[in-house]
Short mmCIF file of C-alpha atoms in Angstrom, two decimals:
data_model
loop_
_atom_site.label_atom_id
_atom_site.label_comp_id
_atom_site.label_asym_id
_atom_site.label_seq_id
_atom_site.Cartn_x
_atom_site.Cartn_y
_atom_site.Cartn_z
CA MET E 95 64.53 73.39 -130.26
CA LYS E 96 62.12 73.09 -127.65
CA ARG E 97 61.50 76.48 -125.97
CA ILE E 98 59.78 77.38 -123.20
CA LEU E 99 58.08 80.81 -123.19
CA SER E 100 58.05 82.20 -119.73
CA ALA E 101 59.19 85.96 -120.34
CA VAL E 102 59.01 88.45 -122.96
CA MET E 103 60.63 87.31 -126.28
CA ALA E 104 60.82 88.15 -130.16
CA ALA E 105 59.18 85.96 -132.81
CA CYS E 106 58.43 85.93 -136.45
CA VAL E 107 55.17 87.04 -137.81
CA ALA E 108 52.52 85.98 -140.63
CA PHE E 109 49.36 87.52 -141.85
CA VAL E 110 46.05 85.59 -142.01
CA ALA E 111 42.55 85.68 -140.95
CA CYS E 112 40.29 83.38 -138.45
CA GLU E 113 36.99 83.37 -136.59
CA ASN E 114 36.35 84.62 -133.10
CA LEU E 115 35.33 82.71 -129.92
CA ASP E 116 32.09 82.85 -128.70
CA LEU E 117 31.90 82.28 -125.08
CA SER E 118 29.40 79.47 -124.00
CA GLU E 119 29.07 80.57 -120.51
CA ASN E 120 28.76 84.20 -119.42
CA PRO E 121 28.01 85.39 -115.79
CA GLU E 122 25.25 88.05 -115.30
CA SER E 123 26.19 90.49 -113.00
CA SER E 124 24.64 93.94 -111.68
CA ILE E 125 26.68 96.75 -110.71
CA LYS E 126 25.65 99.15 -108.22
CA ASP E 127 27.59 101.97 -106.96
CA GLY E 128 30.69 100.20 -107.84
CA ILE E 129 29.63 97.02 -106.18
CA SER E 130 28.73 94.12 -108.58
CA THR E 131 27.01 90.85 -107.54
CA GLY E 132 27.26 87.39 -109.03
CA PRO E 133 24.48 85.47 -111.08
CA SER E 134 22.07 85.31 -108.05
CA GLY E 135 22.02 88.97 -108.35
CA ALA E 136 21.97 89.09 -104.37
CA THR E 137 23.37 92.55 -102.59
CA VAL E 138 25.03 92.67 -99.61
CA LYS E 139 24.76 96.19 -97.50
CA ASP E 140 28.19 96.43 -96.48
CA SER E 141 31.25 96.22 -98.98
CA VAL E 142 34.66 94.63 -98.48
CA VAL E 143 38.00 95.62 -99.81
CA PHE E 144 40.47 93.42 -101.26
CA LYS E 145 44.18 94.44 -101.76
CA ALA E 146 45.81 93.15 -104.81
CA SER E 147 49.45 93.13 -105.60
CA LEU E 148 51.40 92.24 -108.89
CA GLU E 149 54.34 89.75 -108.99
CA PRO E 150 57.19 90.95 -111.03
CA GLN E 151 56.21 88.50 -113.72
CA THR E 152 52.38 89.68 -114.01
CA LYS E 153 50.48 92.93 -115.85
CA THR E 154 47.85 94.37 -116.69
CA TYR E 155 49.88 96.87 -119.07
CA MET E 156 53.39 97.61 -119.38
CA GLU E 157 54.80 101.23 -118.71
CA TYR E 158 58.47 101.82 -120.11
CA LEU E 159 60.59 104.23 -118.25
CA ASN E 160 64.37 104.54 -118.24
CA GLY E 161 64.87 101.20 -120.27
CA VAL E 162 62.68 99.06 -117.57
CA TYR E 163 59.24 97.73 -118.03
CA LYS E 164 57.03 98.51 -114.86
CA LEU E 165 53.89 96.58 -114.38
CA ARG E 166 50.74 98.49 -113.50
CA TRP E 167 46.95 98.18 -112.62
CA ALA E 168 44.87 100.03 -114.97
CA GLU E 169 41.88 102.34 -114.93
CA ASN E 170 38.33 100.38 -114.91
CA ASP E 171 40.16 97.03 -114.34
CA LYS E 172 38.28 94.46 -112.62
CA ILE E 173 38.96 90.83 -110.80
CA MET E 174 36.81 88.14 -110.37
CA VAL E 175 36.84 86.76 -106.98
CA TRP E 176 35.58 83.08 -105.97
CA ASP E 177 34.41 81.56 -102.81
CA ALA E 178 36.97 78.74 -103.23
CA SER E 179 34.78 76.17 -101.03
CA THR E 180 31.96 76.29 -103.72
CA LEU E 181 33.80 75.54 -107.16
CA ALA E 182 32.95 72.18 -106.92
CA ASP E 183 29.37 73.38 -107.25
CA GLY E 184 29.84 74.45 -110.98
CA ALA E 185 27.31 76.77 -112.31
CA SER E 186 26.38 77.36 -108.62
CA ALA E 187 29.76 78.35 -107.43
CA LYS E 188 29.94 81.71 -105.77
CA TYR E 189 31.93 84.54 -107.30
CA GLU E 190 31.76 88.24 -107.68
CA TYR E 191 33.24 90.85 -110.12
CA CYS E 192 35.16 93.40 -107.57
CA THR E 193 36.06 96.78 -109.16
CA LEU E 194 39.15 98.84 -109.06
CA LEU E 195 38.88 101.34 -105.86
CA ASP E 196 42.40 102.72 -105.62
CA GLY E 197 45.66 102.28 -107.11
CA GLU E 198 45.41 102.81 -110.94
CA GLY E 199 49.04 103.24 -112.29
CA THR E 200 50.32 101.27 -109.47
CA SER E 201 51.39 97.42 -108.75
CA SER E 202 49.40 97.39 -105.46
CA ALA E 203 45.86 98.30 -105.89
CA GLU E 204 42.71 98.07 -103.91
CA PHE E 205 39.22 96.29 -105.32
CA VAL E 206 35.77 96.68 -103.81
CA GLY E 207 33.27 93.80 -103.64
CA THR E 208 30.96 92.08 -101.27
CA ILE E 209 31.75 88.39 -101.22
CA GLU E 210 33.28 86.96 -97.96
CA ALA E 211 34.81 83.56 -97.78
CA GLN E 212 37.27 81.41 -95.68
CA GLU E 213 39.36 80.93 -98.84
CA TYR E 214 39.43 83.15 -102.06
CA VAL E 215 40.43 82.30 -105.71
CA ALA E 216 40.82 85.86 -107.51
CA LEU E 217 41.18 85.73 -111.36
CA TYR E 218 42.33 88.69 -113.77
CA ALA E 219 40.96 87.20 -117.03
CA ALA E 220 39.54 87.67 -120.65
CA GLY E 221 36.61 85.40 -120.11
CA TYR E 222 34.61 83.06 -117.65
CA TYR E 223 33.39 79.37 -117.69
CA VAL E 224 31.64 77.58 -115.27
CA PRO E 225 34.18 75.64 -113.19
CA TYR E 226 35.78 72.79 -114.36
CA ASN E 227 36.65 69.53 -112.02
CA GLN E 228 36.67 72.18 -109.01
CA CYS E 229 38.83 74.79 -110.69
CA PRO E 230 38.11 78.20 -112.35
CA ALA E 231 38.15 78.17 -115.72
CA ILE E 232 39.11 81.32 -117.96
CA ASP E 233 39.31 82.01 -121.79
CA ILE E 234 42.49 82.74 -123.58
CA PRO E 235 41.55 84.97 -126.13
CA VAL E 236 42.02 83.73 -130.03
CA LYS E 237 41.48 87.95 -130.68
CA GLN E 238 43.60 90.30 -129.12
CA TYR E 239 43.88 94.06 -129.59
CA ARG E 240 46.57 96.58 -129.75
CA THR E 241 44.46 99.30 -127.92
CA ARG E 242 47.51 101.15 -126.47
CA GLU E 243 51.31 101.65 -127.46
CA ASP E 244 52.65 100.66 -124.30
CA GLY E 245 51.37 97.11 -123.42
CA ILE E 246 48.48 94.71 -123.12
CA ASP E 247 44.81 95.37 -123.61
CA ASP E 248 42.39 95.02 -120.27
CA TYR E 249 41.39 91.72 -119.68
CA THR E 250 43.68 89.88 -121.87
CA TYR E 251 46.59 89.01 -119.75
CA PRO E 252 45.10 86.29 -117.27
CA MET E 253 46.66 86.22 -113.54
CA VAL E 254 45.25 84.17 -110.28
CA ALA E 255 45.44 84.42 -106.71
CA VAL E 256 44.57 82.10 -104.26
CA SER E 257 44.30 83.36 -100.56
CA SER E 258 42.74 82.93 -97.17
CA THR E 259 42.90 86.61 -96.35
CA ARG E 260 41.84 89.62 -98.64
CA ASP E 261 45.46 90.12 -99.61
CA PHE E 262 45.68 88.83 -102.82
CA ASN E 263 49.08 88.36 -104.43
CA PHE E 264 48.62 87.50 -108.11
CA GLU E 265 50.81 85.20 -110.33
CA ASN E 266 51.17 85.17 -113.94
CA ILE E 267 49.75 81.89 -115.91
CA CYS E 268 50.61 83.49 -119.28
CA SER E 269 53.91 84.92 -121.28
CA VAL E 270 54.13 87.63 -123.81
CA ILE E 271 55.68 87.56 -127.31
CA LYS E 272 56.87 91.14 -128.05
CA LEU E 273 57.40 92.21 -131.60
CA SER E 274 59.11 95.11 -132.63
CA ILE E 275 58.11 95.85 -136.30
CA THR E 276 59.54 98.26 -138.76
CA GLY E 277 58.48 99.46 -142.34
CA ASN E 278 58.07 102.18 -145.01
CA GLY E 279 54.64 103.38 -144.47
CA GLU E 280 52.90 100.32 -144.78
CA ALA E 281 49.51 99.92 -142.43
CA LEU E 282 49.78 97.10 -140.08
CA SER E 283 46.19 95.36 -139.74
CA TYR E 284 47.16 92.30 -137.63
CA ILE E 285 49.63 89.70 -136.82
CA THR E 286 49.06 86.01 -136.68
CA VAL E 287 51.19 83.86 -134.27
CA PHE E 288 50.93 79.92 -135.07
CA SER E 289 51.81 76.89 -133.29
CA GLU E 290 51.53 73.13 -133.19
CA GLU E 291 50.46 73.54 -129.23
CA ILE E 292 47.08 75.08 -128.39
CA MET E 293 47.31 78.55 -127.71
CA ALA E 294 43.90 80.10 -127.05
CA GLY E 295 40.45 78.82 -125.68
CA PRO E 296 38.78 77.93 -122.89
CA ALA E 297 40.91 76.50 -119.92
CA ALA E 298 40.80 75.44 -116.26
CA VAL E 299 43.41 77.29 -113.85
CA GLU E 300 44.78 74.33 -111.65
CA LEU E 301 47.60 74.50 -109.22
CA ASP E 302 50.66 72.12 -109.67
CA GLU E 303 52.93 70.23 -107.07
CA TYR E 304 54.38 73.58 -106.18
CA ASN E 305 51.04 75.32 -105.55
CA LYS E 306 51.73 77.16 -108.69
CA PRO E 307 48.86 77.78 -111.24
CA VAL E 308 48.92 76.18 -114.65
CA LEU E 309 46.35 75.83 -117.71
CA GLN E 310 44.65 72.93 -118.92
CA PHE E 311 42.81 73.53 -121.95
CA LEU E 312 39.41 72.27 -122.33
CA GLY E 313 39.17 70.75 -125.58
CA SER E 314 41.57 69.60 -128.63
CA ASP E 315 41.98 70.35 -131.68
CA GLU E 316 39.67 67.29 -132.99
CA GLU E 317 36.98 68.42 -130.62
CA GLY E 318 37.10 72.04 -131.57
CA GLY E 319 36.73 75.02 -129.29
CA VAL E 320 40.28 75.95 -128.93
CA TYR E 321 42.95 77.03 -131.43
CA SER E 322 46.54 76.73 -132.00
CA TRP E 323 47.14 80.26 -133.20
CA ILE E 324 46.17 83.87 -132.03
CA ASP E 325 45.55 87.24 -133.62
CA LEU E 326 46.67 90.55 -132.77
CA TYR E 327 44.77 93.24 -134.46
CA CYS E 328 46.80 96.61 -134.66
CA ASP E 329 44.09 99.20 -135.90
CA ASP E 330 46.26 100.03 -138.92
CA VAL E 331 49.42 101.03 -137.41
CA ILE E 332 51.63 102.97 -139.96
CA LEU E 333 54.88 101.36 -139.91
CA SER E 334 58.05 103.61 -139.97
CA GLU E 335 61.90 103.10 -139.52
CA THR E 336 60.98 103.42 -135.85
CA PRO E 337 59.93 100.20 -134.44
CA THR E 338 56.27 99.63 -133.44
CA ASP E 339 56.06 97.43 -130.68
CA CYS E 340 53.51 94.73 -129.89
CA TYR E 341 52.60 92.37 -127.64
CA ILE E 342 50.75 88.79 -127.87
CA VAL E 343 49.63 87.17 -124.57
CA VAL E 344 50.27 83.60 -125.12
CA PRO E 345 50.13 80.38 -122.42
CA ALA E 346 53.71 79.78 -120.65
CA GLN E 347 54.09 76.06 -121.93
CA THR E 348 56.79 74.35 -123.93
CA TYR E 349 56.59 74.94 -127.72
CA GLU E 350 57.91 72.24 -130.39
CA SER E 351 57.44 74.52 -133.27
#
């Protein structure tokens, strides 16, 4: 049966090992007084503030209150802001890491940076690649980590916003598998989810005909560099009759298997 992942769902688990993905392109950044600069290292005297809001389906972490999952920006969050007009320039495209200024623990926050443009593309992502086909490109991590009980590790859940102003309304480009696991004193080291479809690796963030962000993976199983599984490392959580909740970030796509 085909199933399109577009929300939190349950799944079965398996236990195997895999290798991590080494990013081939990493931007250099220098951080001074909360302001970061792109690969040129240039600095701008006056900073600007970007307002970033989360759509109902997006999250950096999930807070469970009164039976409802609330979506929140987290401490030390950063967003990558691109000058959209430079994306066609590949490695010379202009971007900047902007740091959280205010709004920790809320769904609407402010980030500080220096980049100014006529149109922006903002990413909240795990990794960075040189823009592909005039689109920003990110990395869906093949190794993920359960660093807190209530949600998803920082920089694991990718989101994107396109705006001609400094107000960013982020939309999700991935889904989340929720696993509630019980046991009797066993140590849970890691979980692996398999699929016949590509699930992790470098991907371009494109817009569909409805101007919604979608992922286009930059490779195939034959070429390598992309993966049809994801590992979630759980730091030897001790299982009990009380369910342990684990969250795995996966691309929102149709899964045949």
